[in-house]
Amino acid sequence: GQQVMQIPQYQHVQEGEDFTTYCNSSTTLSNIQWYKQRPGGHPVFLIQLVKSGEVKKQKRLTFQFGEAKKNSSLHITATQTTDVGTYFCAGPIVSNSGYALNFGKGTSLLVTP
Amino acid sequence: EAEVAQSPRYKITEKSQAVAFWCDPISGHATLYWYRQILGQGPELLVQFQDESVVDDSQLPKDRFSAERLKGVDSTLKIQPAELGDSAMYLCASSFTGYGGLGYTFGSGTRLTVV
């Protein structure tokens, strides 16, 4: 079945440094979604990418969908302590019976002041 | 801002006991999902509802887990009997469309500990 893999598993940065997490799918994706989960919290939807090569920005966050629609990345510029959490990518599982998201294992970001 | 309600927030139960979790999705969201998240892992789909119908329960361990959404609104997930390996966060999510195009809204989850 479809697998979504994320690297790195963990990243520890100093505040102000940049951060990037990568997501790779074993199959072509119709779209990809990104979520953030704060420690002790629940996943919160950040963005959806649909088009090949699409790039979207949210303030210091830049999301990219690969040309082949099999990979994606999230880049944070000048990290802040509020960026701490685990970032998940998720690709759709489409079957005859429905559509649901398959999540990667996430990248946990720790930001030291 | 609309939220997905879940209860209880925490549950400690003994092995072989029965437990139940409740979820109330955002009003108007026809699609409801139950996910299980083991510490340090991503959420894994257990069951998906479209209104009151089960769309996908292929990953639900049906020998011990059951889920229902009788009136197509709130939902209950039950485990009987609970096993030590069931200790995890159980997350409920809802989406406006069956294709989740506007993203999923997750509840705060139920943290289950089986002792």
Coordinates of N, CA, C and O in Angstrom, one line a residue, chain B:
Chain B
E1 N -14.4 29.6 17.1 CA -14.0 28.7 16.1 C -14.6 27.3 16.4 O -14.5 26.9 17.6
A2 N -15.2 26.7 15.4 CA -15.8 25.4 15.7 C -14.8 24.3 16.0 O -13.7 24.3 15.5
E3 N -15.2 23.4 16.9 CA -14.2 22.4 17.4 C -14.9 21.0 17.3 O -16.1 20.9 17.3
V4 N -14.0 20.0 17.2 CA -14.5 18.6 17.4 C -14.3 18.3 18.9 O -13.2 18.4 19.4
A5 N -15.4 17.9 19.5 CA -15.4 17.6 20.9 C -15.2 16.1 21.1 O -15.7 15.2 20.4
Q6 N -14.3 15.8 22.0 CA -14.0 14.4 22.4 C -14.0 14.2 23.9 O -13.6 15.1 24.6
S7 N -14.5 13.1 24.4 CA -14.4 12.8 25.8 C -14.3 11.3 26.0 O -14.8 10.5 25.1
P8 N -13.7 10.8 27.1 CA -13.0 11.6 28.1 C -11.7 12.1 27.5 O -11.3 11.6 26.5
R9 N -11.0 13.0 28.2 CA -9.7 13.4 27.7 C -8.6 12.4 28.1 O -7.7 12.2 27.3
Y10 N -8.8 11.8 29.2 CA -7.9 10.7 29.7 C -8.7 9.5 30.2 O -9.8 9.7 30.8
K11 N -8.1 8.3 30.0 CA -8.8 7.1 30.5 C -7.7 6.1 30.9 O -6.9 5.8 30.0
I12 N -7.8 5.6 32.1 CA -7.0 4.5 32.5 C -7.9 3.4 32.8 O -8.9 3.5 33.5
T13 N -7.6 2.2 32.2 CA -8.4 1.0 32.4 C -7.5 -0.2 32.6 O -6.4 -0.2 32.2
E14 N -8.1 -1.2 33.2 CA -7.3 -2.4 33.4 C -7.5 -3.3 32.1 O -8.5 -3.3 31.5
K15 N -6.5 -4.1 31.9 CA -6.5 -5.1 30.8 C -7.8 -5.9 31.0 O -8.2 -6.3 32.1
S16 N -8.4 -6.2 29.9 CA -9.6 -7.0 29.7 C -10.9 -6.2 30.0 O -12.0 -6.8 29.8
Q17 N -10.8 -5.0 30.5 CA -12.0 -4.2 30.7 C -12.5 -3.6 29.3 O -11.8 -3.5 28.3
A18 N -13.7 -3.1 29.4 CA -14.3 -2.4 28.2 C -14.1 -0.9 28.4 O -14.2 -0.3 29.5
V19 N -13.8 -0.2 27.3 CA -13.7 1.3 27.3 C -14.5 1.8 26.1 O -14.6 1.2 25.1
A20 N -14.9 3.1 26.2 CA -15.6 3.7 25.1 C -15.2 5.2 25.0 O -15.0 5.8 26.1
F21 N -15.1 5.7 23.8 CA -14.7 7.1 23.6 C -15.8 7.7 22.7 O -16.4 7.1 21.9
W22 N -16.1 9.0 23.0 CA -17.1 9.7 22.3 C -16.6 10.9 21.5 O -15.6 11.5 21.9
C23 N -17.2 11.1 20.4 CA -16.8 12.2 19.5 C -18.0 13.0 18.9 O -18.9 12.3 18.4
D24 N -17.9 14.3 19.0 CA -19.0 15.1 18.3 C -18.3 16.0 17.3 O -17.6 16.9 17.7
P25 N -18.5 15.7 16.0 CA -17.8 16.5 15.0 C -18.3 17.9 14.9 O -19.3 18.3 15.5
I26 N -17.7 18.7 14.0 CA -18.2 20.0 13.7 C -19.5 19.9 13.0 O -19.7 19.0 12.1
S27 N -20.4 20.7 13.4 CA -21.8 20.7 12.8 C -21.7 20.9 11.2 O -21.0 21.8 10.7
G28 N -22.3 19.9 10.5 CA -22.3 20.0 9.1 C -21.2 19.2 8.4 O -21.2 19.0 7.2
H29 N -20.3 18.7 9.2 CA -19.3 17.8 8.7 C -19.8 16.4 8.6 O -20.0 15.7 9.6
A30 N -20.0 15.9 7.3 CA -20.6 14.6 7.1 C -19.6 13.5 7.3 O -20.0 12.3 7.6
T31 N -18.3 13.8 7.1 CA -17.3 12.7 7.2 C -16.6 12.8 8.6 O -16.1 13.8 9.0
L32 N -16.5 11.6 9.2 CA -15.9 11.5 10.5 C -14.9 10.4 10.5 O -15.1 9.3 9.9
Y33 N -13.7 10.6 11.1 CA -12.7 9.6 11.2 C -12.2 9.4 12.6 O -12.2 10.3 13.4
W34 N -11.9 8.1 12.9 CA -11.2 7.8 14.1 C -9.8 7.3 13.8 O -9.6 6.5 12.9
Y35 N -8.8 8.0 14.4 CA -7.4 7.6 14.2 C -6.8 7.2 15.6 O -7.2 7.7 16.6
R36 N -5.8 6.4 15.5 CA -5.0 6.0 16.7 C -3.6 6.5 16.5 O -3.0 6.3 15.4
Q37 N -3.1 7.1 17.5 CA -1.7 7.6 17.5 C -0.9 7.1 18.6 O -1.1 7.5 19.8
I38 N 0.1 6.3 18.3 CA 1.0 5.8 19.3 C 2.1 6.8 19.5 O 2.5 7.5 18.5
L39 N 2.6 7.0 20.7 CA 3.5 8.0 21.0 C 4.7 7.9 20.1 O 5.3 6.9 19.9
G40 N 5.0 9.1 19.5 CA 6.2 9.2 18.6 C 5.9 8.7 17.1 O 6.8 8.7 16.3
Q41 N 4.6 8.4 16.9 CA 4.2 8.0 15.5 C 3.1 8.9 14.9 O 2.6 9.8 15.7
G42 N 2.9 8.8 13.7 CA 1.8 9.5 13.1 C 0.4 8.9 13.3 O 0.4 7.7 13.6
P43 N -0.6 9.6 13.1 CA -2.0 9.0 13.3 C -2.2 7.9 12.3 O -1.8 8.0 11.1
E44 N -2.9 6.8 12.7 CA -3.2 5.7 11.8 C -4.7 5.6 11.8 O -5.4 5.5 12.8
L45 N -5.3 5.5 10.6 CA -6.7 5.4 10.4 C -7.3 4.1 11.0 O -6.8 3.0 10.7
L46 N -8.3 4.2 11.8 CA -9.1 3.1 12.2 C -10.4 2.9 11.4 O -10.7 1.8 11.0
V47 N -11.2 3.9 11.3 CA -12.5 3.8 10.7 C -12.9 5.2 10.2 O -12.5 6.2 10.7
Q48 N -13.6 5.2 9.1 CA -14.1 6.4 8.4 C -15.6 6.2 8.2 O -16.1 5.2 7.7
F49 N -16.4 7.3 8.6 CA -17.8 7.3 8.4 C -18.2 8.4 7.4 O -17.6 9.5 7.4
Q50 N -19.2 8.1 6.6 CA -19.8 9.1 5.8 C -21.3 9.1 6.2 O -22.0 8.2 6.0
D51 N -21.7 10.2 6.9 CA -22.9 10.2 7.6 C -23.0 9.1 8.5 O -22.0 8.9 9.3
E52 N -24.0 8.2 8.5 CA -24.1 7.1 9.5 C -23.4 5.8 8.9 O -23.4 4.8 9.7
S53 N -22.9 5.9 7.7 CA -22.4 4.6 7.1 C -20.9 4.5 7.3 O -20.1 5.5 7.1
V54 N -20.4 3.3 7.5 CA -19.0 3.0 7.6 C -18.5 3.0 6.1 O -19.0 2.2 5.3
V55 N -17.5 3.8 5.8 CA -16.9 3.8 4.5 C -15.7 2.9 4.4 O -15.5 2.2 3.4
D56 N -14.9 2.9 5.5 CA -13.7 2.1 5.5 C -13.4 1.7 6.9 O -13.2 2.6 7.8
D57 N -13.4 0.5 7.2 CA -13.0 0.0 8.6 C -12.0 -1.1 8.4 O -11.9 -2.0 9.3
S58 N -11.2 -1.1 7.3 CA -10.3 -2.2 7.0 C -9.2 -2.3 8.0 O -8.6 -3.4 8.2
Q59 N -8.8 -1.2 8.7 CA -7.7 -1.2 9.7 C -8.3 -1.3 11.1 O -7.5 -1.3 12.1
L60 N -9.5 -1.5 11.3 CA -10.1 -1.6 12.6 C -10.1 -3.1 13.1 O -10.6 -4.0 12.4
P61 N -9.4 -3.4 14.2 CA -9.3 -4.8 14.7 C -10.7 -5.2 15.2 O -11.1 -5.0 16.4
K62 N -11.5 -5.8 14.4 CA -12.9 -6.0 14.6 C -13.2 -7.0 15.7 O -14.3 -7.1 16.2
D63 N -12.2 -7.8 16.1 CA -12.4 -8.8 17.1 C -12.6 -8.1 18.5 O -13.3 -8.6 19.4
R64 N -12.1 -6.8 18.6 CA -12.2 -6.1 19.9 C -12.7 -4.7 19.7 O -13.1 -4.1 20.7
F65 N -12.6 -4.1 18.6 CA -13.0 -2.7 18.4 C -14.3 -2.7 17.6 O -14.6 -3.5 16.7
S66 N -15.1 -1.7 18.0 CA -16.3 -1.4 17.3 C -16.6 0.1 17.2 O -16.1 0.8 18.1
A67 N -17.2 0.6 16.2 CA -17.5 2.0 16.1 C -18.9 2.2 15.5 O -19.3 1.4 14.6
E68 N -19.6 3.2 15.9 CA -20.9 3.5 15.4 C -21.1 5.0 15.3 O -20.5 5.8 16.1
R69 N -22.0 5.4 14.4 CA -22.4 6.8 14.3 C -23.9 6.7 13.9 O -24.2 7.0 12.7
L70 N -24.7 6.4 14.8 CA -26.1 5.9 14.6 C -26.9 7.0 13.8 O -27.6 6.6 12.9
K71 N -26.8 8.2 14.2 CA -27.7 9.3 13.6 C -26.9 10.2 12.6 O -27.3 11.2 12.2
G72 N -25.7 9.7 12.4 CA -24.8 10.5 11.4 C -24.3 11.8 12.0 O -23.8 12.6 11.3
V73 N -24.3 11.9 13.3 CA -23.7 13.1 14.0 C -22.6 12.6 14.9 O -21.5 12.5 14.4
D74 N -22.8 12.4 16.2 CA -21.7 12.0 17.0 C -21.4 10.5 16.9 O -22.2 9.7 16.3
S75 N -20.3 10.1 17.4 CA -19.8 8.7 17.2 C -19.2 8.2 18.5 O -18.7 8.9 19.3
T76 N -19.2 6.9 18.6 CA -18.6 6.2 19.7 C -17.7 5.1 19.2 O -18.0 4.4 18.3
L77 N -16.5 5.0 19.8 CA -15.5 4.0 19.5 C -15.4 3.1 20.8 O -15.2 3.7 21.9
K78 N -15.5 1.8 20.7 CA -15.5 1.0 21.8 C -14.4 -0.1 21.7 O -14.1 -0.6 20.5
I79 N -13.7 -0.4 22.8 CA -12.8 -1.5 22.8 C -13.2 -2.5 23.9 O -13.4 -2.1 25.0
Q80 N -13.3 -3.7 23.5 CA -13.7 -4.7 24.5 C -13.2 -6.1 24.0 O -13.6 -6.6 23.0
P81 N -12.3 -6.7 24.8 CA -11.6 -6.3 25.9 C -10.3 -5.5 25.6 O -9.7 -5.7 24.5
A82 N -10.0 -4.5 26.4 CA -8.8 -3.7 26.2 C -7.5 -4.6 26.5 O -7.5 -5.4 27.4
E83 N -6.5 -4.3 25.7 CA -5.2 -5.0 25.8 C -4.1 -3.9 26.1 O -4.3 -2.8 25.7
L84 N -3.0 -4.4 26.6 CA -1.9 -3.5 26.9 C -1.5 -2.7 25.7 O -1.2 -1.5 25.8
G85 N -1.5 -3.3 24.6 CA -1.0 -2.7 23.3 C -2.0 -1.6 22.8 O -1.7 -1.0 21.8
D86 N -3.2 -1.5 23.4 CA -4.1 -0.5 23.0 C -3.8 0.9 23.5 O -4.4 1.9 23.2
S87 N -2.8 1.0 24.4 CA -2.5 2.3 25.0 C -2.0 3.2 23.9 O -1.0 2.9 23.2
A88 N -2.7 4.3 23.8 CA -2.4 5.2 22.7 C -3.3 6.5 22.8 O -4.2 6.5 23.7
M89 N -3.1 7.4 21.9 CA -4.1 8.5 21.8 C -5.1 8.2 20.7 O -4.7 7.8 19.6
Y90 N -6.4 8.3 21.0 CA -7.4 8.1 20.1 C -8.0 9.4 19.6 O -8.5 10.2 20.4
L91 N -7.8 9.7 18.4 CA -8.1 11.0 17.8 C -9.4 10.9 16.9 O -9.4 10.0 16.1
C92 N -10.3 11.8 17.0 CA -11.4 11.9 16.2 C -11.2 13.1 15.3 O -10.7 14.1 15.7
A93 N -11.6 13.0 14.0 CA -11.4 14.1 13.1 C -12.7 14.2 12.2 O -13.3 13.2 12.0
S94 N -13.0 15.4 11.7 CA -14.1 15.5 10.8 C -13.7 16.4 9.6 O -12.7 17.2 9.8
S95 N -14.3 16.3 8.5 CA -14.1 17.1 7.4 C -15.4 17.4 6.7 O -16.4 16.7 6.8
F96 N -15.4 18.6 6.0 CA -16.6 19.0 5.4 C -17.0 18.1 4.2 O -18.1 17.8 4.0
T97 N -16.0 17.7 3.5 CA -16.2 16.9 2.3 C -15.5 15.5 2.5 O -14.6 15.4 3.3
G98 N -16.0 14.6 1.8 CA -15.4 13.2 1.9 C -13.9 13.2 1.3 O -13.2 12.3 1.6
Y99 N -13.6 14.3 0.6 CA -12.2 14.4 0.1 C -11.3 15.2 0.9 O -10.1 15.5 0.5
G100 N -11.8 15.7 2.0 CA -10.9 16.4 3.0 C -10.1 17.6 2.4 O -9.1 18.0 2.8
G101 N -10.7 18.2 1.4 CA -10.0 19.3 0.7 C -9.7 20.5 1.5 O -8.8 21.2 1.2
L102 N -10.5 20.7 2.5 CA -10.2 21.9 3.4 C -9.5 21.4 4.7 O -9.4 22.2 5.7
G103 N -9.0 20.2 4.7 CA -8.2 19.7 5.8 C -9.2 19.0 6.8 O -10.4 19.2 6.8
Y104 N -8.6 18.3 7.7 CA -9.3 17.6 8.8 C -9.2 18.5 10.0 O -8.2 19.2 10.3
T105 N -10.3 18.6 10.8 CA -10.2 19.2 12.1 C -10.2 18.1 13.1 O -11.2 17.2 13.1
F106 N -9.2 18.0 13.9 CA -9.0 17.0 14.9 C -9.6 17.5 16.3 O -9.5 18.7 16.6
G107 N -10.1 16.5 17.0 CA -10.4 16.8 18.4 C -9.1 16.7 19.3 O -8.1 16.4 18.8
S108 N -9.3 17.0 20.6 CA -8.1 17.0 21.5 C -7.7 15.6 21.8 O -6.6 15.4 22.4
G109 N -8.5 14.6 21.5 CA -8.1 13.2 21.7 C -8.4 12.6 23.0 O -8.7 13.4 24.0
T110 N -8.4 11.3 23.1 CA -8.5 10.6 24.4 C -7.3 9.8 24.6 O -6.9 9.0 23.7
R111 N -6.5 10.1 25.7 CA -5.3 9.4 26.0 C -5.7 8.2 26.8 O -6.1 8.3 27.9
L112 N -5.5 7.0 26.2 CA -5.9 5.7 26.8 C -4.6 5.0 27.4 O -3.6 4.9 26.6
T113 N -4.7 4.7 28.6 CA -3.6 3.9 29.2 C -4.2 2.6 29.8 O -5.2 2.6 30.6
V114 N -3.7 1.5 29.3 CA -4.2 0.1 29.7 C -3.2 -0.5 30.7 O -2.0 -0.6 30.3
V115 N -3.6 -0.8 31.9 CA -2.6 -1.3 32.9 C -3.0 -2.7 33.2 O -4.1 -3.2 33.0

